[in-house]
Amino acid sequence: MTATSFNPIQLQQNAMTSTNQPLALKQGQVFHGTIKQLYPDQMAEIQVGNQKFIAKLEVPLKAGDAHFFQVTGTNPQTELKIVTGPMAQASTPNQQINQLLESMNLPKSPEMQQLLGHFMKAQLPISKEQMLQAEMWLKALPEGISKVDALQTIQKMIELKMPMINDVFQALMSGQKTSGMTAIMDNFAQLLAKDTTLSESLRQNLLQQVQAIAKPFEVETGSAVLARLLQSLTNSAATVNEKMQALSMLKESGILPQQATLQNWSKIEAKAFQPIQQAGQVIQTILATKSENASQLVAQLKSWTESQNLLTNEQKQHINQLVDRFNQLPVTKQTLEVFAKQMQDQLLKAFTQNTADRLFTQDAHALSVKDHLLSLFKQEANSPSQNEALMRNLVKNSINSSQPFIQQVVTQADAQVQNSMDSKAMEHALKTVLKNLGISYEATLGNKSADLQMIAHQLKPQLHTLLQETNIPPQMKEAAEMLMTRMNGMQLSSGENGHQHQLIMQVPLEFFGKKMDATLQWNGRMKDNGKIDANYARVLFYLQMASMQETVIDMQVQNRVVTVTVFNENSEIQSLAEPLKAALKIGLAEKNYQLSGVFIKQFDKGQTEKVGPVVEQREEQSGVDIRV
């Protein structure tokens, strides 16, 4: 990054930690402090940074002197040993550090001096063992990793009392990066595709998850393909050849049974469901209804139709007219069968028509258009995850088809998905990728209502299984560990400090052949009831895009007033942003937020990577302000 990194928010959080929370000392730690006041029995008030505490000293000292102290006991009271003699106020930090190194017999390496200088400035205690371990990490940093980043990571480990082990250090270092996730995923996917040593079931499960992450809109493309194939089957104007190709593709993809024909593919059996959710349950309930329950059926159908947000008002009107006509007829097996067929045709027509406009919409039961369409001719009820697998299989088979008609269907479906791109689509993409990554699957396991089968197929638990394999090739193991480290880093970099919470997510995204790394860093606070306070937050988006290159979006919310700053080197962004300003203002107002302004800035060329929060840099940077 050239302008910002994770450290602006992190530094604020660290400052708050040292200011507001009592200093927790552990035996063996060393820190720099000043004696403020002496008390009888060798007790003294010691100041470390902005904090003061009472401790017992091994030898009497003079008030006002600064020393390096080492904790020798904490129970029943804090006991301190003097590590260095009194330090003159005129002595430089380097002189004080060298005095400590000699007193504790520590190596005088540049890394150790930099480490002690950092912790002396931060006024944080650190033990000799932690110093030696940290020095080893600083000496062995890989290319491209700065010592400043490493010191911030070590500081966080000590502040949060994390184990001083290499796995945690590497995970935290990886979790602070704002790029590279896509490259790591690509490398892993390539090795996986060529591998011949893993069990086929594990390899296929991993490939499916990698594919789901790489193509977040594949299910929607499958939904559009499904709708067009069904339209061909139900369209009297379609040729027999087109209908046979559509039927064959649906059978090949496991959506229709192999014995399905053009005459019976949509036949559905009677099976009563209470209450009605999927469209297919409407037909099953009609066929299973007894004559004495006709009035109850009519009420159920009208209630379901009214609440179904995936249907248009005009379609609801047509369905209700169909229900009213049925209600005027004598209820016999024949009239029920005719009514069921008419209702099925009406619903198939409606949902196939609505697929393009509602690709990223769900109803009150979290069902999408594809779920309703599949239920209208499949005898067994599938879970949403099973339906997603069917859609991916349909897309795969359709792309591989040599039939011009099927190829045309895929092209039209791709165009539909691209034309449907909006904020809902982007939200869907982020949720899809994060769900399939399974970053927080450990926490999800504690949820009693969690779908354990779905969790088990996420990428992270699959990686755990992979790394347990004894015959895994070294290259594959290294790639899997890199991916696991990056995901663990997100969790470790996220956390809470009292009411303050920080969340970090890195998402590898691919849209229609274009790949990008997206990192989101949210910092906010929790209310007393444990819920997020939506009135105040800061959200930073770090984007690496093929066309716009490096982009940072800094969004700050203060009392529901939103300020957005976009950092990018491209001077043409101003003209691109102007037409979007009104839509942003309206969208925020719908959520009861007020847009204060949009600022378009270029990165400051002379600015170092870790200066401070973006909000404090606005006056120093060139750019254009859009005020609303």
XYZ file of C-alpha atoms in Angstrom:
628
model
C 0.000 0.000 0.000
C 1.199 3.519 -0.764
C -1.233 5.472 1.373
C -2.839 3.444 4.088
C -2.678 0.078 5.707
C -4.336 -1.722 8.563
C -2.187 0.200 11.026
C -4.164 3.478 11.244
C -7.075 1.818 13.005
C -4.846 -0.644 14.777
C -2.663 2.125 16.214
C -5.715 3.917 17.553
C -6.881 0.718 19.165
C -3.467 0.098 20.711
C -3.317 3.610 22.125
C -6.699 3.144 23.670
C -5.641 -0.187 25.108
C -2.644 1.264 26.908
C -4.556 4.327 28.096
C -7.840 2.922 29.285
C -6.986 -0.524 30.549
C -4.913 -1.250 33.668
C -1.372 -2.399 33.003
C -1.266 -6.171 33.412
C 2.229 -7.198 34.505
C 3.572 -10.733 34.374
C 6.637 -12.182 36.034
C 9.831 -11.710 34.005
C 8.604 -8.746 31.968
C 10.827 -5.695 31.475
C 9.544 -2.148 31.020
C 10.723 1.459 31.153
C 9.226 3.532 33.955
C 9.724 6.568 36.165
C 9.462 6.710 39.964
C 6.867 9.374 40.759
C 6.594 9.070 44.538
C 8.169 7.043 47.343
C 6.290 5.450 50.254
C 7.422 3.626 53.409
C 8.524 0.012 53.283
C 10.171 0.493 49.864
C 6.825 0.966 48.142
C 6.734 3.388 45.203
C 4.396 4.846 42.615
C 5.696 3.977 39.140
C 4.541 5.678 35.944
C 4.593 3.754 32.659
C 3.291 5.878 29.813
C -0.035 7.350 30.957
C -0.563 4.812 33.730
C 0.544 4.633 37.329
C 0.644 1.760 39.767
C 2.075 0.929 43.197
C 4.878 -1.636 43.485
C 7.464 -2.803 45.975
C 11.098 -2.149 45.031
C 14.024 -4.395 45.958
C 16.229 -1.415 46.899
C 15.416 2.149 47.889
C 15.476 4.633 44.981
C 15.079 8.340 44.337
C 11.855 9.930 43.107
C 12.083 11.331 39.589
C 14.607 8.766 38.324
C 13.823 6.627 35.255
C 14.856 2.968 35.167
C 14.234 -0.234 33.322
C 12.378 -2.513 35.755
C 11.825 -6.264 35.709
C 8.838 -7.899 37.389
C 9.943 -10.441 39.979
C 6.573 -11.111 41.604
C 2.888 -10.263 41.243
C 1.264 -11.953 44.249
C 0.176 -10.629 46.701
C 1.704 -7.392 45.339
C 3.798 -6.354 42.376
C 7.536 -6.618 43.098
C 10.146 -5.007 40.842
C 13.874 -5.433 40.326
C 15.993 -2.597 38.965
C 17.604 -3.709 35.699
C 19.458 -0.459 34.959
C 20.726 2.380 37.109
C 19.118 5.819 37.088
C 18.960 7.260 33.570
C 19.813 10.905 33.094
C 17.065 12.876 31.426
C 19.603 14.011 28.834
C 20.508 10.438 27.814
C 19.268 9.379 24.383
C 16.936 6.405 23.832
C 19.831 4.529 22.212
C 22.013 5.064 25.290
C 19.202 3.803 27.526
C 18.665 0.762 25.280
C 22.380 -0.089 25.261
C 22.418 0.147 29.052
C 19.537 -2.347 29.214
C 21.192 -4.731 26.733
C 24.355 -4.814 28.849
C 22.449 -5.278 32.097
C 20.375 -8.194 30.775
C 23.176 -9.746 28.704
C 21.150 -9.419 25.495
C 22.664 -9.368 21.973
C 23.340 -5.855 20.651
C 22.014 -6.633 17.180
C 20.235 -3.947 15.102
C 17.029 -6.012 15.363
C 17.176 -6.154 19.163
C 17.842 -2.413 19.392
C 14.938 -1.662 17.046
C 12.699 -3.991 19.030
C 13.508 -2.403 22.397
C 13.181 1.065 20.914
C 9.701 0.204 19.689
C 8.511 -1.186 23.041
C 10.155 1.629 24.988
C 8.263 4.165 22.876
C 5.014 2.193 23.203
C 5.544 1.930 26.991
C 4.714 -1.773 26.987
C 6.306 -4.513 29.115
C 8.070 -7.401 27.365
C 9.943 -10.392 28.784
C 13.499 -11.476 27.918
C 12.184 -14.659 26.279
C 9.787 -12.612 24.155
C 12.642 -10.288 23.135
C 14.805 -13.184 21.970
C 11.961 -14.809 20.042
C 10.980 -11.500 18.430
C 14.589 -10.824 17.435
C 14.689 -14.166 15.590
C 11.526 -13.240 13.642
C 12.913 -9.818 12.722
C 16.120 -11.379 11.436
C 14.274 -13.899 9.259
C 11.617 -11.671 7.647
C 10.851 -12.673 4.051
C 11.333 -10.218 1.217
C 8.617 -7.602 0.978
C 7.796 -7.619 4.713
C 8.884 -4.496 6.583
C 10.212 -4.526 10.135
C 7.650 -1.860 11.015
C 4.829 -4.283 10.137
C 6.557 -7.070 12.052
C 6.968 -4.892 15.165
C 3.291 -3.925 15.069
C 2.402 -7.614 14.842
C 4.669 -8.552 17.781
C 3.184 -5.694 19.818
C -0.331 -6.964 19.106
C 0.642 -10.507 20.140
C 1.976 -9.251 23.480
C -0.918 -6.870 24.118
C -3.517 -9.568 23.426
C -1.485 -12.208 25.321
C -1.245 -14.455 22.273
C 1.205 -17.388 22.291
C 4.636 -16.274 21.047
C 4.814 -19.017 18.429
C 5.671 -18.822 14.747
C 2.234 -19.959 13.498
C 0.498 -17.056 15.240
C 3.140 -14.551 14.089
C 2.915 -15.683 10.467
C -0.894 -15.696 10.538
C -1.038 -12.161 11.926
C 1.518 -10.921 9.411
C -0.442 -12.520 6.594
C -3.734 -11.155 7.912
C -2.460 -7.570 7.626
C -1.767 -7.838 3.900
C -4.186 -6.195 1.507
C -3.208 -8.143 -1.613
C -2.063 -11.574 -2.683
C -5.103 -13.637 -1.681
C -6.107 -14.197 -5.316
C -2.592 -15.333 -6.259
C -2.513 -17.763 -3.321
C -5.900 -19.182 -4.349
C -4.826 -19.513 -7.995
C -1.615 -21.324 -7.061
C -3.514 -23.741 -4.818
C -6.156 -24.369 -7.513
C -3.508 -25.128 -10.165
C -1.717 -27.624 -7.926
C -5.023 -29.223 -6.978
C -6.084 -29.639 -10.611
C -2.843 -31.517 -11.426
C -2.685 -33.615 -8.256
C -2.930 -37.401 -8.475
C -2.050 -38.329 -4.868
C -5.126 -37.189 -2.929
C -8.277 -39.241 -2.544
C -10.709 -38.398 -5.334
C -13.504 -37.412 -2.944
C -11.302 -34.920 -1.060
C -9.867 -33.543 -4.283
C -13.329 -33.053 -5.803
C -14.675 -31.384 -2.649
C -11.733 -28.966 -2.646
C -12.097 -28.269 -6.367
C -15.819 -27.542 -5.926
C -15.137 -25.036 -3.153
C -12.327 -23.350 -5.071
C -14.628 -23.105 -8.091
C -17.448 -21.680 -5.973
C -15.088 -19.000 -4.634
C -13.598 -18.199 -8.049
C -17.022 -17.849 -9.691
C -19.439 -16.250 -7.219
C -22.126 -15.741 -9.910
C -22.029 -19.259 -11.349
C -25.198 -20.319 -9.520
C -27.026 -17.296 -10.933
C -25.742 -18.136 -14.412
C -27.092 -21.647 -13.854
C -30.431 -20.206 -12.782
C -30.615 -18.188 -16.003
C -29.682 -21.275 -18.064
C -32.331 -23.317 -16.240
C -35.006 -20.689 -16.909
C -34.190 -20.541 -20.635
C -34.156 -24.332 -20.986
C -37.532 -24.574 -19.238
C -38.924 -21.818 -21.458
C -37.888 -23.913 -24.457
C -39.646 -26.979 -23.056
C -42.869 -25.053 -22.379
C -42.818 -22.843 -25.493
C -45.035 -24.113 -28.281
C -43.020 -22.048 -30.782
C -39.744 -23.861 -29.930
C -38.618 -26.569 -32.371
C -38.607 -30.223 -31.383
C -34.814 -30.214 -31.773
C -34.455 -27.352 -29.296
C -36.781 -29.070 -26.837
C -34.836 -32.335 -27.099
C -31.531 -30.525 -26.523
C -32.985 -28.732 -23.489
C -34.392 -31.997 -22.111
C -31.097 -33.811 -22.701
C -29.061 -31.097 -20.923
C -31.374 -31.122 -17.879
C -31.114 -34.926 -17.678
C -27.325 -34.883 -18.119
C -27.009 -32.362 -15.275
C -29.069 -34.450 -12.847
C -31.997 -32.020 -12.769
C -34.429 -34.360 -14.536
C -34.485 -38.170 -14.204
C -33.095 -40.191 -17.088
C -36.546 -41.602 -17.898
C -38.029 -38.116 -18.400
C -39.642 -37.437 -21.783
C -41.109 -34.371 -23.473
C -44.544 -35.573 -22.358
C -43.936 -36.415 -18.688
C -40.929 -34.303 -17.546
C -43.104 -31.975 -15.461
C -45.336 -34.621 -13.875
C -45.557 -34.118 -10.133
C -47.017 -36.436 -7.497
C -49.473 -35.652 -4.737
C -47.840 -34.903 -1.406
C -49.366 -32.607 1.190
C -47.137 -30.035 2.854
C -48.001 -27.780 5.758
C -47.347 -24.925 5.416
C -46.662 -24.252 1.731
C -43.242 -22.736 0.991
C -41.894 -23.868 -2.383
C -43.917 -23.555 -5.577
C -43.782 -27.321 -6.060
C -45.521 -27.783 -2.714
C -48.435 -25.756 -4.114
C -48.989 -28.384 -6.809
C -48.466 -31.314 -4.438
C -50.939 -29.867 -1.942
C -53.566 -29.312 -4.667
C -53.284 -32.938 -5.831
C -53.485 -34.239 -2.246
C -56.490 -32.102 -1.247
C -59.797 -33.790 -0.377
C -63.080 -32.224 -1.475
C -64.087 -31.238 2.065
C -60.843 -29.216 2.434
C -61.272 -27.147 -0.742
C -61.980 -23.877 1.072
C -58.878 -24.350 3.234
C -56.810 -24.983 0.079
C -58.077 -21.777 -1.537
C -57.146 -19.753 1.565
C -53.652 -21.341 1.639
C -53.006 -20.612 -2.022
C -54.101 -16.990 -1.762
C -52.013 -16.466 1.354
C -48.904 -17.981 -0.259
C -49.390 -15.980 -3.464
C -49.824 -12.710 -1.607
C -46.620 -13.179 0.428
C -44.474 -14.324 -2.534
C -42.184 -11.386 -3.389
C -40.622 -13.252 -6.328
C -43.875 -12.784 -8.280
C -45.069 -9.528 -9.836
C -48.434 -8.014 -8.904
C -49.772 -8.883 -12.351
C -48.700 -12.509 -11.966
C -50.305 -12.664 -8.519
C -53.518 -11.361 -10.052
C -53.504 -14.085 -12.731
C -52.885 -16.797 -10.122
C -55.708 -15.502 -7.912
C -58.050 -15.481 -10.917
C -57.097 -19.112 -11.535
C -57.831 -19.931 -7.875
C -61.208 -18.115 -8.031
C -62.249 -20.087 -11.138
C -61.369 -23.339 -9.395
C -63.358 -22.256 -6.351
C -66.502 -22.036 -8.471
C -66.204 -25.642 -9.729
C -67.262 -28.865 -7.996
C -64.204 -30.417 -6.327
C -63.432 -33.761 -7.946
C -60.224 -35.640 -8.647
C -60.428 -34.498 -12.254
C -60.904 -30.793 -11.446
C -58.050 -30.940 -8.933
C -55.735 -32.492 -11.539
C -56.700 -29.899 -14.165
C -56.277 -27.097 -11.609
C -52.861 -28.464 -10.546
C -51.677 -28.605 -14.173
C -52.892 -25.057 -14.845
C -51.252 -23.787 -11.674
C -47.978 -25.542 -12.511
C -47.932 -24.040 -16.003
C -48.706 -20.596 -14.577
C -45.952 -20.805 -11.944
C -43.383 -22.207 -14.385
C -44.125 -19.353 -16.778
C -43.993 -16.734 -14.004
C -40.754 -17.863 -12.368
C -38.916 -18.374 -15.685
C -39.981 -14.850 -16.744
C -38.810 -13.371 -13.440
C -35.417 -15.061 -13.312
C -33.559 -12.228 -15.041
C -34.973 -9.510 -12.763
C -34.700 -11.476 -9.516
C -31.415 -13.364 -9.829
C -30.148 -12.014 -6.495
C -33.453 -11.904 -4.624
C -34.804 -14.344 -2.038
C -38.267 -14.694 -0.563
C -39.257 -14.784 3.105
C -38.128 -18.437 3.325
C -34.666 -17.664 1.852
C -35.655 -19.374 -1.404
C -34.605 -18.061 -4.808
C -36.288 -18.336 -8.202
C -34.239 -21.437 -9.043
C -35.433 -23.183 -5.851
C -39.065 -22.632 -6.856
C -38.444 -23.706 -10.453
C -36.720 -26.932 -9.430
C -39.509 -27.750 -6.969
C -42.074 -27.561 -9.788
C -40.860 -30.749 -11.458
C -38.501 -32.516 -9.034
C -40.185 -35.129 -6.840
C -37.705 -34.928 -3.949
C -37.153 -31.707 -2.025
C -33.581 -30.419 -2.226
C -31.802 -28.124 0.182
C -30.605 -24.764 -1.224
C -26.999 -26.031 -1.167
C -27.990 -29.103 -3.224
C -29.761 -26.850 -5.706
C -26.625 -24.703 -5.980
C -24.584 -27.809 -6.818
C -27.108 -28.678 -9.550
C -26.771 -25.180 -11.035
C -22.978 -25.391 -11.115
C -23.194 -28.774 -12.811
C -25.673 -27.375 -15.334
C -23.331 -24.495 -16.209
C -20.355 -26.842 -16.541
C -22.215 -29.229 -18.857
C -23.741 -26.407 -20.881
C -20.348 -24.754 -21.472
C -18.904 -28.106 -22.582
C -21.819 -28.790 -24.931
C -21.117 -28.725 -28.660
C -24.741 -27.916 -29.531
C -25.152 -24.364 -30.948
C -28.528 -23.960 -29.238
C -27.062 -24.749 -25.786
C -24.093 -22.465 -26.447
C -26.531 -19.691 -27.337
C -28.417 -20.289 -24.075
C -25.168 -19.960 -22.063
C -24.230 -16.735 -23.852
C -27.662 -15.240 -23.159
C -27.498 -16.364 -19.522
C -24.068 -14.710 -19.057
C -25.435 -11.501 -20.530
C -28.420 -11.645 -18.158
C -26.164 -11.953 -15.121
C -23.934 -9.080 -16.261
C -26.968 -6.861 -16.860
C -28.241 -7.685 -13.363
C -25.123 -6.391 -11.599
C -26.053 -3.989 -8.817
C -25.432 -3.489 -5.104
C -27.394 -6.662 -4.289
C -25.192 -8.618 -6.682
C -22.014 -7.312 -5.034
C -23.388 -8.112 -1.578
C -24.268 -11.582 -2.827
C -20.752 -12.088 -4.236
C -19.084 -11.133 -0.940
C -21.392 -13.368 1.085
C -20.913 -16.278 -1.325
C -17.121 -16.072 -1.212
C -16.943 -15.664 2.575
C -19.395 -18.528 3.118
C -17.429 -20.876 0.870
C -14.092 -19.863 2.394
C -15.445 -20.876 5.822
C -13.112 -18.475 7.630
C -15.117 -18.591 10.869
C -16.306 -22.152 10.658
C -14.961 -22.946 14.150
C -17.331 -20.385 15.657
C -20.213 -21.624 13.475
C -19.813 -25.140 14.880
C -21.053 -23.833 18.244
C -24.335 -22.715 16.695
C -26.962 -25.406 17.294
C -28.955 -24.339 14.233
C -25.928 -24.501 11.891
C -26.051 -26.723 8.806
C -23.165 -29.045 9.675
C -23.143 -30.654 6.238
C -22.759 -27.268 4.570
C -20.033 -26.249 7.033
C -18.081 -29.442 6.400
C -17.894 -28.618 2.672
C -16.433 -25.137 3.205
C -12.839 -24.596 2.150
C -11.207 -24.110 5.557
C -12.382 -27.418 7.114
C -11.457 -29.141 3.845
C -7.952 -27.655 4.152
C -7.749 -29.024 7.711
C -8.544 -32.469 6.295
C -6.009 -32.034 3.496
C -3.187 -31.096 5.885
C -3.829 -34.277 7.885
C -2.997 -36.389 4.818
C 0.349 -38.164 5.132
C 1.058 -38.467 1.401
C 0.434 -34.829 0.497
C 3.142 -33.483 -1.895
C 5.410 -30.768 -0.394
C 4.286 -28.119 -2.897
C 0.629 -28.827 -2.195
C 1.206 -28.750 1.549
C 3.005 -25.409 1.326
C 0.204 -23.909 -0.808
C -2.487 -25.193 1.577
C -0.596 -23.844 4.604
C -0.235 -20.421 2.969
C -3.965 -20.322 2.333
C -4.763 -21.502 5.861
C -2.347 -18.949 7.343
C -4.026 -16.132 5.415
C -7.483 -17.159 6.669
C -6.275 -17.569 10.261
C -4.679 -14.145 9.997
C -8.048 -12.553 9.275
C -9.476 -14.019 12.469
C -6.474 -13.078 14.600
C -6.372 -9.534 13.186
C -10.034 -9.133 14.042
C -10.952 -8.720 17.657
C -12.516 -6.628 20.368
C -11.294 -4.259 23.000
C -14.102 -3.456 25.409
C -16.840 -1.812 23.369
C -14.506 -1.359 20.385
C -14.521 -4.067 17.734
C -12.413 -4.598 14.634
C -13.200 -6.956 11.774
C -10.927 -7.770 8.840
C -11.972 -9.733 5.760
C -9.903 -10.487 2.653
C -11.915 -11.644 -0.320
C -10.534 -12.933 -3.647
C -13.096 -11.852 -6.248
C -13.498 -12.733 -9.923
C -16.102 -11.000 -12.068
C -16.477 -12.147 -15.678
C -12.801 -12.986 -16.129
C -11.424 -10.036 -14.120
C -9.747 -10.862 -10.809
C -9.199 -8.590 -7.840
C -8.197 -8.648 -4.190
C -10.673 -6.922 -1.897
C -9.961 -6.286 1.786
C -12.490 -4.826 4.193
C -11.525 -3.419 7.579
C -14.397 -2.406 9.851
C -13.882 -0.643 13.151
C -16.818 0.234 15.382
C -18.288 -0.200 18.786
C -20.855 -2.357 20.522
C -23.810 -1.110 22.504
C -24.594 -2.350 26.004
C -27.065 -4.881 24.559
C -24.242 -6.547 22.596
C -25.368 -5.260 19.195
C -23.330 -3.154 16.785
C -23.822 0.588 17.148
C -24.801 1.558 13.600
C -24.420 5.277 14.356
C -20.611 5.197 14.464
C -18.129 3.213 12.378
C -15.135 3.413 10.136
C -14.850 1.102 7.145
C -11.842 0.891 4.844
C -11.917 -0.987 1.554
C -8.598 -1.902 -0.057
C -9.082 -2.944 -3.677
C -6.568 -4.199 -6.244
C -8.349 -4.001 -9.617
C -7.196 -4.740 -13.154
C -8.342 -1.388 -14.600
C -8.275 1.045 -11.678
C -5.279 -0.608 -9.972
C -4.841 0.167 -6.277
C -7.887 1.852 -4.726
C -8.688 2.682 -1.113
C -12.147 3.733 0.035
C -12.381 5.249 3.497
C -15.935 5.531 4.839
C -16.505 7.186 8.205
C -19.817 7.292 10.026
C -20.357 9.797 12.822
C -23.856 9.981 14.300
C -25.239 8.499 11.035
C -23.490 11.153 8.909
C -21.349 9.442 6.259
C -18.160 10.797 4.692
C -16.519 8.862 1.856
C -12.953 9.342 0.593
C -11.703 7.500 -2.484
C -7.931 7.259 -3.052
C -6.737 6.406 -6.550
C -4.018 7.595 -8.932
C -6.409 7.848 -11.911
C -7.433 11.470 -12.484
C -10.511 10.401 -14.481
C -12.238 8.960 -11.394
C -13.870 12.324 -10.701
C -15.949 12.183 -13.894
C -16.876 8.546 -13.233
C -17.928 9.269 -9.651
C -20.103 12.296 -10.352
C -23.126 10.410 -11.822
C -23.055 7.930 -8.913
C -23.199 10.588 -6.205
C -26.984 11.047 -6.309
C -27.628 7.290 -6.156
C -25.298 6.978 -3.171
C -27.070 9.791 -1.368
C -30.497 8.241 -2.013
C -29.346 4.744 -1.019
C -27.901 5.998 2.275
C -31.037 8.056 2.985
C -33.146 4.902 2.592
C -31.119 3.405 5.443
C -31.511 6.600 7.511
C -27.972 7.866 6.850
C -26.970 11.315 5.605
C -24.178 11.713 3.045
C -21.892 14.569 4.060
C -19.495 14.455 1.137
C -17.488 12.389 -1.330
C -13.772 13.183 -1.591
C -11.698 12.021 -4.553
C -7.988 12.018 -3.659
C -4.712 10.854 -5.121
C -2.136 9.074 -2.988
C 0.487 11.367 -1.541
C 3.722 10.439 -3.316
C 5.912 11.571 -0.460
C 3.901 9.823 2.196
C 5.331 6.777 3.870
C 3.234 3.701 4.278
C 2.428 4.101 7.927
C 1.754 7.762 8.571
C -1.645 7.653 10.203
C -5.362 7.608 9.624
C -6.565 8.717 6.227
C -8.949 11.162 7.848
C -5.986 13.139 9.180
C -4.331 13.326 5.766
C -7.106 15.063 3.857
C -5.669 18.556 4.126
C -2.264 17.343 2.940
C -3.348 15.586 -0.210
C -4.296 16.856 -3.624
C -7.660 16.019 -5.108
C -11.218 17.100 -5.672
C -13.872 17.369 -2.984
C -17.492 16.681 -3.860
C -19.663 18.213 -1.193
C -23.340 17.296 -0.924
